Amino acid sequence: MDELAIADRRSLRRKLSFWRWIVAGLLAVVALVILFWSGWAETAGRARDHVARVTISGLIQDDRELLERLQRIEDNNSVKALVVTISSPGGTTYGGEVIYKAIRKVAAKKPVVSDIRTLAASAGYMIALAGDTIIAGESSITGSIGVIFQYPQVKELMDKLGVSLESIKSRPLKAEPSPFHPASDEAKAMIQAMIDDSYGWFVDMVAERRKLSRDEALLLADGRIFTGRQALGLKLVDKLGGDDEVRTFLADRKVSKDLPLVDWDAPRRTLPFGLGSAVSEWVKMLGYDAFPAMRGLEKIGGDKLFLDGLVSVWQVDAQ
């Protein structure tokens, strides 16, 4: 290859690199404008009088961001009421407890409606109890009032592999129950006492919030699940319906039906309108696939596979 051809190729590479940087810069500017506009629109919507809606879905855990969001709703004078939309099988007992308390703080200042959608069982129902009224669909699933503690047992597998684990403990109940040996009667009694204490607290909450005697609440707190229709007859929910019934209840509490319903969602973790993956692909096409940070624009983080501690959760048996 002669020197002229080499010079032409170098010049072409410099021009291509220049335009890559120009296009990348433009994409960055567009992304910033979209993010700014999205944030401004969200802030403007929350500045005028409105009804706030918070959606709680999936497994319930100790969610600091959600608690802070509920605190802002409590303190925001533009929020005239709160709708808590729930689609959850439950989760940790503590997670349900702190969210319940945060919603009750909101309810001390403004009306709160619990809107049960597909499923609000166990800790999901615990959260629903925080509302001034509970509205469910006719075929919604709710109930499963109770507490459970689970741990794996791998001793038989370890025996087959010829592996053993020795431990020296300060007292017999330290680190019990263990997955490496069957629980002793004392360890089972310890865990049962914890479960009974949390279960009694949950039952008392149901009795207080649903205006039931403790005996009536105990009859419903055997782990059963109910449809919305069954739950209505058992006084676990107040009304069957959806958005119209939510608005009717709020109107009875002097919250105008004309007020807009504004979703108070968690902060965005991706670019709006699905642009995260699009920008990522454009950047790859421009030759910047080597930047690992670009690959995570569409999804960041993930759900925990296991829940720690006492849990109140309902799920279909996978066996």
Short mmCIF file of N, CA, C and O in Angstrom, two decimals, residues 130-258:
data_model
loop_
_atom_site.label_atom_id
_atom_site.label_comp_id
_atom_site.label_asym_id
_atom_site.label_seq_id
_atom_site.Cartn_x
_atom_site.Cartn_y
_atom_site.Cartn_z
N ALA A 130 -53.85 -0.68 56.68
CA ALA A 130 -53.52 0.70 57.06
C ALA A 130 -54.49 1.72 56.46
O ALA A 130 -54.56 2.85 56.93
N GLY A 131 -55.23 1.35 55.44
CA GLY A 131 -56.13 2.29 54.79
C GLY A 131 -57.38 2.57 55.62
O GLY A 131 -57.78 1.76 56.47
N ASP A 132 -58.01 3.70 55.36
CA ASP A 132 -59.28 4.02 56.01
C ASP A 132 -60.39 3.12 55.51
O ASP A 132 -61.38 2.90 56.20
N THR A 133 -60.24 2.63 54.29
CA THR A 133 -61.17 1.67 53.72
C THR A 133 -60.39 0.75 52.79
O THR A 133 -59.33 1.13 52.28
N ILE A 134 -60.89 -0.47 52.60
CA ILE A 134 -60.25 -1.44 51.72
C ILE A 134 -61.23 -1.81 50.62
O ILE A 134 -62.34 -2.27 50.89
N ILE A 135 -60.80 -1.60 49.39
CA ILE A 135 -61.61 -1.93 48.22
C ILE A 135 -60.89 -3.02 47.43
O ILE A 135 -59.69 -2.92 47.18
N ALA A 136 -61.61 -4.07 47.06
CA ALA A 136 -61.00 -5.19 46.35
C ALA A 136 -61.87 -5.59 45.17
O ALA A 136 -63.07 -5.28 45.12
N GLY A 137 -61.27 -6.26 44.21
CA GLY A 137 -62.03 -6.83 43.11
C GLY A 137 -62.77 -8.08 43.57
O GLY A 137 -62.40 -8.71 44.56
N GLU A 138 -63.80 -8.45 42.84
CA GLU A 138 -64.56 -9.64 43.22
C GLU A 138 -63.70 -10.88 43.22
O GLU A 138 -63.88 -11.78 44.04
N SER A 139 -62.75 -10.96 42.30
CA SER A 139 -61.89 -12.15 42.19
C SER A 139 -60.48 -11.90 42.72
O SER A 139 -59.58 -12.72 42.49
N SER A 140 -60.26 -10.79 43.40
CA SER A 140 -58.96 -10.55 44.02
C SER A 140 -58.69 -11.64 45.05
O SER A 140 -59.61 -12.24 45.60
N ILE A 141 -57.41 -11.89 45.31
CA ILE A 141 -57.02 -12.87 46.34
C ILE A 141 -56.45 -12.11 47.53
O ILE A 141 -55.58 -11.25 47.38
N THR A 142 -56.95 -12.43 48.72
CA THR A 142 -56.46 -11.76 49.91
C THR A 142 -56.51 -12.72 51.09
O THR A 142 -56.86 -13.90 50.94
N GLY A 143 -56.11 -12.25 52.27
CA GLY A 143 -56.09 -13.10 53.44
C GLY A 143 -54.70 -13.66 53.70
O GLY A 143 -53.71 -12.94 53.69
N SER A 144 -54.62 -14.98 53.92
CA SER A 144 -53.36 -15.66 54.28
C SER A 144 -52.72 -14.98 55.49
O SER A 144 -51.53 -14.67 55.49
N ILE A 145 -53.53 -14.76 56.51
CA ILE A 145 -53.06 -14.07 57.71
C ILE A 145 -52.23 -15.05 58.54
O ILE A 145 -52.75 -16.06 59.02
N GLY A 146 -50.97 -14.77 58.70
CA GLY A 146 -50.11 -15.66 59.46
C GLY A 146 -48.65 -15.33 59.26
O GLY A 146 -48.29 -14.42 58.51
N VAL A 147 -47.79 -16.09 59.94
CA VAL A 147 -46.34 -15.86 59.91
C VAL A 147 -45.65 -17.21 59.73
O VAL A 147 -46.13 -18.23 60.24
N ILE A 148 -44.55 -17.20 59.02
CA ILE A 148 -43.82 -18.45 58.77
C ILE A 148 -42.32 -18.19 58.85
O ILE A 148 -41.86 -17.08 58.57
N PHE A 149 -41.60 -19.22 59.27
CA PHE A 149 -40.13 -19.17 59.28
C PHE A 149 -39.64 -20.45 58.62
O PHE A 149 -40.00 -21.55 59.03
N GLN A 150 -38.83 -20.31 57.57
CA GLN A 150 -38.35 -21.47 56.83
C GLN A 150 -36.83 -21.46 56.77
O GLN A 150 -36.21 -20.39 56.70
N TYR A 151 -36.25 -22.64 56.76
CA TYR A 151 -34.81 -22.76 56.56
C TYR A 151 -34.54 -24.10 55.87
O TYR A 151 -35.27 -25.07 56.06
N PRO A 152 -33.49 -24.18 55.07
CA PRO A 152 -33.20 -25.43 54.35
C PRO A 152 -32.56 -26.46 55.27
O PRO A 152 -31.98 -26.12 56.31
N GLN A 153 -32.66 -27.72 54.91
CA GLN A 153 -32.02 -28.80 55.64
C GLN A 153 -31.22 -29.64 54.65
O GLN A 153 -31.78 -30.28 53.76
N VAL A 154 -29.91 -29.59 54.78
CA VAL A 154 -29.03 -30.23 53.79
C VAL A 154 -28.20 -31.36 54.40
O VAL A 154 -27.24 -31.83 53.78
N LYS A 155 -28.56 -31.83 55.59
CA LYS A 155 -27.74 -32.85 56.25
C LYS A 155 -27.65 -34.13 55.43
O LYS A 155 -26.57 -34.72 55.27
N GLU A 156 -28.79 -34.61 54.89
CA GLU A 156 -28.77 -35.86 54.13
C GLU A 156 -27.88 -35.73 52.90
O GLU A 156 -27.15 -36.68 52.55
N LEU A 157 -27.92 -34.59 52.24
CA LEU A 157 -27.06 -34.38 51.08
C LEU A 157 -25.59 -34.41 51.49
O LEU A 157 -24.75 -35.02 50.82
N MET A 158 -25.27 -33.75 52.61
CA MET A 158 -23.89 -33.73 53.08
C MET A 158 -23.42 -35.13 53.47
O MET A 158 -22.27 -35.51 53.22
N ASP A 159 -24.33 -35.93 54.07
CA ASP A 159 -23.97 -37.30 54.42
C ASP A 159 -23.64 -38.12 53.17
O ASP A 159 -22.69 -38.91 53.16
N LYS A 160 -24.40 -37.93 52.10
CA LYS A 160 -24.14 -38.66 50.86
C LYS A 160 -22.81 -38.24 50.24
O LYS A 160 -22.13 -39.05 49.60
N LEU A 161 -22.46 -36.97 50.43
CA LEU A 161 -21.20 -36.47 49.88
C LEU A 161 -20.02 -36.78 50.80
O LEU A 161 -18.86 -36.55 50.42
N GLY A 162 -20.30 -37.29 51.99
CA GLY A 162 -19.24 -37.58 52.93
C GLY A 162 -18.64 -36.33 53.55
O GLY A 162 -17.46 -36.31 53.91
N VAL A 163 -19.46 -35.29 53.70
CA VAL A 163 -19.00 -34.03 54.26
C VAL A 163 -19.72 -33.80 55.59
O VAL A 163 -20.93 -33.99 55.70
N SER A 164 -18.98 -33.37 56.59
CA SER A 164 -19.58 -33.05 57.87
C SER A 164 -19.14 -31.67 58.32
O SER A 164 -18.11 -31.16 57.86
N LEU A 165 -19.92 -31.09 59.21
CA LEU A 165 -19.60 -29.76 59.73
C LEU A 165 -19.61 -29.82 61.24
O LEU A 165 -20.61 -30.20 61.86
N GLU A 166 -18.49 -29.46 61.84
CA GLU A 166 -18.40 -29.43 63.29
C GLU A 166 -18.49 -27.98 63.76
O GLU A 166 -18.00 -27.07 63.10
N SER A 167 -19.14 -27.76 64.89
CA SER A 167 -19.26 -26.41 65.43
C SER A 167 -19.10 -26.44 66.94
O SER A 167 -19.53 -27.40 67.60
N ILE A 168 -18.48 -25.41 67.45
CA ILE A 168 -18.33 -25.24 68.90
C ILE A 168 -19.04 -23.93 69.25
O ILE A 168 -18.72 -22.88 68.70
N LYS A 169 -20.04 -24.00 70.15
CA LYS A 169 -20.90 -22.86 70.42
C LYS A 169 -20.85 -22.46 71.89
O LYS A 169 -20.60 -23.29 72.77
N SER A 170 -21.13 -21.20 72.13
CA SER A 170 -21.16 -20.70 73.51
C SER A 170 -22.32 -21.29 74.28
O SER A 170 -22.21 -21.59 75.47
N ARG A 171 -23.48 -21.45 73.62
CA ARG A 171 -24.66 -22.03 74.23
C ARG A 171 -25.39 -22.86 73.18
O ARG A 171 -25.26 -22.61 71.98
N PRO A 172 -26.20 -23.84 73.59
CA PRO A 172 -26.83 -24.75 72.63
C PRO A 172 -27.73 -24.08 71.59
O PRO A 172 -27.85 -24.57 70.47
N LEU A 173 -28.35 -22.94 71.94
CA LEU A 173 -29.28 -22.31 71.01
C LEU A 173 -28.62 -21.29 70.09
O LEU A 173 -29.31 -20.66 69.27
N LYS A 174 -27.30 -21.11 70.21
CA LYS A 174 -26.61 -20.20 69.31
C LYS A 174 -26.65 -20.77 67.89
O LYS A 174 -26.35 -21.93 67.66
N ALA A 175 -27.02 -19.87 66.91
CA ALA A 175 -27.06 -20.24 65.49
C ALA A 175 -28.02 -21.39 65.22
O ALA A 175 -27.76 -22.25 64.37
N GLU A 176 -29.12 -21.43 65.95
CA GLU A 176 -30.15 -22.43 65.71
C GLU A 176 -31.41 -21.76 65.19
O GLU A 176 -31.72 -20.62 65.58
N PRO A 177 -32.16 -22.41 64.30
CA PRO A 177 -31.91 -23.74 63.73
C PRO A 177 -30.84 -23.68 62.65
O PRO A 177 -30.61 -22.64 62.06
N SER A 178 -30.21 -24.83 62.42
CA SER A 178 -29.11 -24.90 61.45
C SER A 178 -29.51 -25.80 60.29
O SER A 178 -30.20 -26.81 60.49
N PRO A 179 -29.08 -25.47 59.06
CA PRO A 179 -29.36 -26.35 57.93
C PRO A 179 -28.51 -27.61 57.92
O PRO A 179 -28.75 -28.51 57.11
N PHE A 180 -27.54 -27.71 58.85
CA PHE A 180 -26.58 -28.81 58.82
C PHE A 180 -26.92 -29.94 59.79
O PHE A 180 -26.23 -30.95 59.83
N HIS A 181 -27.99 -29.77 60.58
CA HIS A 181 -28.44 -30.86 61.44
C HIS A 181 -29.89 -30.58 61.85
O HIS A 181 -30.33 -29.42 61.87
N PRO A 182 -30.64 -31.63 62.14
CA PRO A 182 -32.04 -31.42 62.55
C PRO A 182 -32.11 -30.55 63.80
O PRO A 182 -31.26 -30.62 64.68
N ALA A 183 -33.16 -29.72 63.85
CA ALA A 183 -33.32 -28.81 64.99
C ALA A 183 -33.69 -29.60 66.24
O ALA A 183 -34.48 -30.55 66.20
N SER A 184 -33.12 -29.21 67.36
CA SER A 184 -33.48 -29.81 68.64
C SER A 184 -34.86 -29.33 69.07
O SER A 184 -35.40 -28.36 68.52
N ASP A 185 -35.44 -30.01 70.04
CA ASP A 185 -36.75 -29.59 70.54
C ASP A 185 -36.69 -28.17 71.10
O ASP A 185 -37.63 -27.38 70.95
N GLU A 186 -35.56 -27.84 71.74
CA GLU A 186 -35.40 -26.49 72.30
C GLU A 186 -35.34 -25.43 71.20
O GLU A 186 -35.94 -24.35 71.33
N ALA A 187 -34.65 -25.75 70.10
CA ALA A 187 -34.56 -24.80 68.98
C ALA A 187 -35.92 -24.61 68.33
O ALA A 187 -36.32 -23.48 68.00
N LYS A 188 -36.66 -25.71 68.16
CA LYS A 188 -38.01 -25.60 67.58
C LYS A 188 -38.92 -24.76 68.47
O LYS A 188 -39.71 -23.95 67.98
N ALA A 189 -38.79 -24.95 69.77
CA ALA A 189 -39.62 -24.18 70.71
C ALA A 189 -39.27 -22.70 70.65
O ALA A 189 -40.16 -21.83 70.75
N MET A 190 -37.98 -22.39 70.49
CA MET A 190 -37.56 -20.99 70.39
C MET A 190 -38.17 -20.32 69.17
O MET A 190 -38.73 -19.21 69.26
N ILE A 191 -38.06 -20.98 68.01
CA ILE A 191 -38.60 -20.40 66.78
C ILE A 191 -40.12 -20.32 66.86
O ILE A 191 -40.73 -19.32 66.43
N GLN A 192 -40.76 -21.33 67.43
CA GLN A 192 -42.22 -21.31 67.55
C GLN A 192 -42.68 -20.14 68.41
O GLN A 192 -43.70 -19.50 68.13
N ALA A 193 -41.92 -19.85 69.47
CA ALA A 193 -42.27 -18.72 70.34
C ALA A 193 -42.19 -17.40 69.57
O ALA A 193 -43.04 -16.51 69.75
N MET A 194 -41.17 -17.26 68.73
CA MET A 194 -41.06 -16.05 67.90
C MET A 194 -42.24 -15.93 66.95
O MET A 194 -42.85 -14.86 66.81
N ILE A 195 -42.57 -17.05 66.30
CA ILE A 195 -43.69 -17.03 65.34
C ILE A 195 -45.00 -16.71 66.05
O ILE A 195 -45.80 -15.90 65.57
N ASP A 196 -45.21 -17.33 67.21
CA ASP A 196 -46.45 -17.10 67.95
C ASP A 196 -46.59 -15.63 68.36
O ASP A 196 -47.69 -15.06 68.33
N ASP A 197 -45.48 -15.03 68.76
CA ASP A 197 -45.51 -13.63 69.19
C ASP A 197 -45.88 -12.72 68.01
O ASP A 197 -46.75 -11.85 68.14
N SER A 198 -45.24 -12.92 66.86
CA SER A 198 -45.54 -12.09 65.69
C SER A 198 -46.95 -12.38 65.17
O SER A 198 -47.65 -11.47 64.72
N TYR A 199 -47.35 -13.64 65.24
CA TYR A 199 -48.70 -14.01 64.80
C TYR A 199 -49.75 -13.33 65.66
O TYR A 199 -50.74 -12.77 65.15
N GLY A 200 -49.56 -13.34 66.98
CA GLY A 200 -50.51 -12.68 67.87
C GLY A 200 -50.61 -11.19 67.58
O GLY A 200 -51.70 -10.61 67.61
N TRP A 201 -49.46 -10.57 67.29
CA TRP A 201 -49.44 -9.15 66.95
C TRP A 201 -50.23 -8.89 65.67
O TRP A 201 -51.01 -7.93 65.58
N PHE A 202 -50.06 -9.76 64.65
CA PHE A 202 -50.78 -9.64 63.39
C PHE A 202 -52.29 -9.80 63.62
O PHE A 202 -53.11 -9.02 63.11
N VAL A 203 -52.68 -10.81 64.39
CA VAL A 203 -54.10 -11.04 64.66
C VAL A 203 -54.72 -9.85 65.38
O VAL A 203 -55.84 -9.41 65.05
N ASP A 204 -54.01 -9.29 66.35
CA ASP A 204 -54.52 -8.11 67.07
C ASP A 204 -54.71 -6.94 66.11
O ASP A 204 -55.67 -6.17 66.24
N MET A 205 -53.80 -6.80 65.15
CA MET A 205 -53.92 -5.73 64.17
C MET A 205 -55.18 -5.92 63.33
O MET A 205 -55.94 -4.96 63.08
N VAL A 206 -55.42 -7.15 62.88
CA VAL A 206 -56.63 -7.43 62.10
C VAL A 206 -57.88 -7.13 62.92
O VAL A 206 -58.83 -6.49 62.43
N ALA A 207 -57.90 -7.57 64.16
CA ALA A 207 -59.07 -7.35 65.02
C ALA A 207 -59.33 -5.86 65.22
O ALA A 207 -60.48 -5.39 65.12
N GLU A 208 -58.27 -5.10 65.47
CA GLU A 208 -58.44 -3.67 65.72
C GLU A 208 -58.89 -2.93 64.47
O GLU A 208 -59.85 -2.14 64.52
N ARG A 209 -58.21 -3.17 63.35
CA ARG A 209 -58.48 -2.40 62.14
C ARG A 209 -59.81 -2.80 61.48
O ARG A 209 -60.46 -1.96 60.87
N ARG A 210 -60.21 -4.06 61.62
CA ARG A 210 -61.45 -4.52 60.98
C ARG A 210 -62.62 -4.55 61.95
O ARG A 210 -63.70 -5.04 61.61
N LYS A 211 -62.38 -4.06 63.18
CA LYS A 211 -63.45 -4.00 64.18
C LYS A 211 -64.07 -5.38 64.42
O LYS A 211 -65.31 -5.55 64.42
N LEU A 212 -63.21 -6.35 64.66
CA LEU A 212 -63.62 -7.71 64.96
C LEU A 212 -63.18 -8.04 66.38
O LEU A 212 -62.23 -7.45 66.91
N SER A 213 -63.85 -9.00 67.00
CA SER A 213 -63.35 -9.51 68.27
C SER A 213 -62.10 -10.35 67.97
O SER A 213 -61.89 -10.80 66.84
N ARG A 214 -61.28 -10.57 68.99
CA ARG A 214 -60.06 -11.35 68.75
C ARG A 214 -60.41 -12.78 68.34
O ARG A 214 -59.73 -13.37 67.50
N ASP A 215 -61.47 -13.33 68.90
CA ASP A 215 -61.88 -14.69 68.52
C ASP A 215 -62.31 -14.73 67.06
O ASP A 215 -62.00 -15.69 66.34
N GLU A 216 -63.02 -13.69 66.60
CA GLU A 216 -63.42 -13.64 65.19
C GLU A 216 -62.20 -13.53 64.29
O GLU A 216 -62.13 -14.19 63.23
N ALA A 217 -61.24 -12.71 64.69
CA ALA A 217 -60.02 -12.57 63.89
C ALA A 217 -59.24 -13.87 63.85
O ALA A 217 -58.70 -14.26 62.80
N LEU A 218 -59.18 -14.60 64.97
CA LEU A 218 -58.45 -15.86 65.02
C LEU A 218 -59.05 -16.89 64.08
O LEU A 218 -58.33 -17.68 63.45
N LEU A 219 -60.38 -16.89 63.96
CA LEU A 219 -61.03 -17.85 63.06
C LEU A 219 -60.62 -17.62 61.60
O LEU A 219 -60.59 -18.56 60.80
N LEU A 220 -60.30 -16.36 61.27
CA LEU A 220 -59.93 -16.02 59.89
C LEU A 220 -58.42 -16.09 59.66
O LEU A 220 -57.97 -16.00 58.53
N ALA A 221 -57.68 -16.25 60.76
CA ALA A 221 -56.22 -16.16 60.68
C ALA A 221 -55.57 -17.54 60.73
O ALA A 221 -54.60 -17.77 61.45
N ASP A 222 -56.13 -18.49 59.97
CA ASP A 222 -55.54 -19.83 59.93
C ASP A 222 -54.76 -20.06 58.63
O ASP A 222 -54.49 -21.20 58.26
N GLY A 223 -54.40 -18.97 57.96
CA GLY A 223 -53.61 -19.08 56.74
C GLY A 223 -54.43 -19.17 55.47
O GLY A 223 -53.85 -19.17 54.37
N ARG A 224 -55.75 -19.24 55.58
CA ARG A 224 -56.58 -19.35 54.38
C ARG A 224 -56.52 -18.08 53.53
O ARG A 224 -56.32 -16.98 54.05
N ILE A 225 -56.71 -18.28 52.24
CA ILE A 225 -56.88 -17.14 51.33
C ILE A 225 -58.35 -17.04 50.93
O ILE A 225 -59.09 -18.03 51.00
N PHE A 226 -58.77 -15.85 50.53
CA PHE A 226 -60.16 -15.58 50.19
C PHE A 226 -60.24 -14.78 48.90
O PHE A 226 -59.34 -13.99 48.59
N THR A 227 -61.32 -14.95 48.17
CA THR A 227 -61.61 -14.04 47.06
C THR A 227 -62.13 -12.73 47.65
O THR A 227 -62.49 -12.66 48.83
N GLY A 228 -62.19 -11.71 46.81
CA GLY A 228 -62.74 -10.45 47.27
C GLY A 228 -64.17 -10.61 47.77
O GLY A 228 -64.56 -10.02 48.79
N ARG A 229 -64.97 -11.43 47.08
CA ARG A 229 -66.37 -11.66 47.48
C ARG A 229 -66.43 -12.32 48.85
O ARG A 229 -67.23 -11.93 49.71
N GLN A 230 -65.58 -13.32 49.07
CA GLN A 230 -65.56 -13.98 50.38
C GLN A 230 -65.07 -13.01 51.47
O GLN A 230 -65.63 -12.98 52.57
N ALA A 231 -64.05 -12.25 51.15
CA ALA A 231 -63.48 -11.32 52.13
C ALA A 231 -64.49 -10.26 52.54
O ALA A 231 -64.52 -9.84 53.70
N LEU A 232 -65.34 -9.84 51.60
CA LEU A 232 -66.37 -8.85 51.93
C LEU A 232 -67.34 -9.43 52.95
O LEU A 232 -67.70 -8.77 53.94
N GLY A 233 -67.76 -10.66 52.73
CA GLY A 233 -68.69 -11.29 53.67
C GLY A 233 -68.08 -11.52 55.04
O GLY A 233 -68.80 -11.55 56.05
N LEU A 234 -66.77 -11.65 55.08
CA LEU A 234 -66.08 -11.89 56.35
C LEU A 234 -65.56 -10.61 56.99
O LEU A 234 -64.84 -10.65 58.00
N LYS A 235 -65.87 -9.47 56.40
CA LYS A 235 -65.50 -8.15 56.90
C LYS A 235 -64.00 -7.85 56.81
O LYS A 235 -63.50 -6.98 57.52
N LEU A 236 -63.31 -8.56 55.93
CA LEU A 236 -61.89 -8.28 55.73
C LEU A 236 -61.67 -7.14 54.75
O LEU A 236 -60.60 -6.54 54.72
N VAL A 237 -62.67 -6.85 53.92
CA VAL A 237 -62.64 -5.68 53.04
C VAL A 237 -63.97 -4.95 53.19
O VAL A 237 -64.95 -5.49 53.70
N ASP A 238 -64.00 -3.70 52.72
CA ASP A 238 -65.20 -2.88 52.90
C ASP A 238 -66.11 -2.83 51.68
O ASP A 238 -67.31 -2.64 51.82
N LYS A 239 -65.51 -2.96 50.49
CA LYS A 239 -66.31 -2.79 49.28
C LYS A 239 -65.64 -3.49 48.12
O LYS A 239 -64.42 -3.64 48.09
N LEU A 240 -66.45 -3.94 47.16
CA LEU A 240 -65.93 -4.52 45.93
C LEU A 240 -65.97 -3.46 44.84
O LEU A 240 -66.92 -2.66 44.77
N GLY A 241 -64.96 -3.44 44.02
CA GLY A 241 -64.94 -2.45 42.93
C GLY A 241 -63.53 -2.10 42.52
O GLY A 241 -62.58 -2.87 42.70
N GLY A 242 -63.42 -0.88 41.96
CA GLY A 242 -62.13 -0.42 41.46
C GLY A 242 -62.03 1.08 41.55
O GLY A 242 -62.38 1.69 42.58
N ASP A 243 -61.60 1.70 40.46
CA ASP A 243 -61.33 3.14 40.46
C ASP A 243 -62.57 3.98 40.80
O ASP A 243 -62.48 4.96 41.54
N ASP A 244 -63.73 3.58 40.27
CA ASP A 244 -64.94 4.37 40.54
C ASP A 244 -65.30 4.35 42.02
O ASP A 244 -65.67 5.38 42.60
N GLU A 245 -65.16 3.19 42.64
CA GLU A 245 -65.47 3.07 44.06
C GLU A 245 -64.45 3.83 44.91
O GLU A 245 -64.80 4.40 45.95
N VAL A 246 -63.21 3.84 44.46
CA VAL A 246 -62.18 4.63 45.16
C VAL A 246 -62.56 6.10 45.15
O VAL A 246 -62.52 6.79 46.19
N ARG A 247 -62.94 6.60 43.98
CA ARG A 247 -63.31 8.01 43.85
C ARG A 247 -64.57 8.33 44.65
O ARG A 247 -64.69 9.42 45.24
N THR A 248 -65.53 7.41 44.67
CA THR A 248 -66.76 7.65 45.43
C THR A 248 -66.47 7.77 46.92
O THR A 248 -67.00 8.66 47.60
N PHE A 249 -65.60 6.90 47.44
CA PHE A 249 -65.23 6.99 48.85
C PHE A 249 -64.56 8.32 49.15
O PHE A 249 -64.86 8.98 50.15
N LEU A 250 -63.63 8.72 48.29
CA LEU A 250 -62.92 9.98 48.53
C LEU A 250 -63.87 11.17 48.44
O LEU A 250 -63.72 12.14 49.19
N ALA A 251 -64.85 11.10 47.53
CA ALA A 251 -65.83 12.19 47.43
C ALA A 251 -66.63 12.31 48.73
O ALA A 251 -66.95 13.42 49.18
N ASP A 252 -66.94 11.16 49.34
CA ASP A 252 -67.64 11.19 50.63
C ASP A 252 -66.79 11.82 51.72
O ASP A 252 -67.32 12.31 52.72
N ARG A 253 -65.46 11.80 51.51
CA ARG A 253 -64.54 12.44 52.46
C ARG A 253 -64.15 13.84 52.01
O ARG A 253 -63.14 14.39 52.42
N LYS A 254 -64.98 14.40 51.11
CA LYS A 254 -64.81 15.77 50.63
C LYS A 254 -63.53 15.98 49.81
O LYS A 254 -62.91 17.05 49.85
N VAL A 255 -63.15 14.94 49.09
CA VAL A 255 -62.04 15.04 48.14
C VAL A 255 -62.65 15.01 46.75
O VAL A 255 -63.20 14.00 46.31
N SER A 256 -62.57 16.12 46.04
CA SER A 256 -63.25 16.29 44.77
C SER A 256 -62.83 15.23 43.75
O SER A 256 -61.65 14.88 43.63
N LYS A 257 -63.83 14.73 42.99
CA LYS A 257 -63.54 13.79 41.91
C LYS A 257 -62.79 14.44 40.77
O LYS A 257 -62.23 13.76 39.90
N ASP A 258 -62.78 15.77 40.74
CA ASP A 258 -62.09 16.49 39.67
C ASP A 258 -60.58 16.58 39.89
O ASP A 258 -59.84 16.93 38.97
#
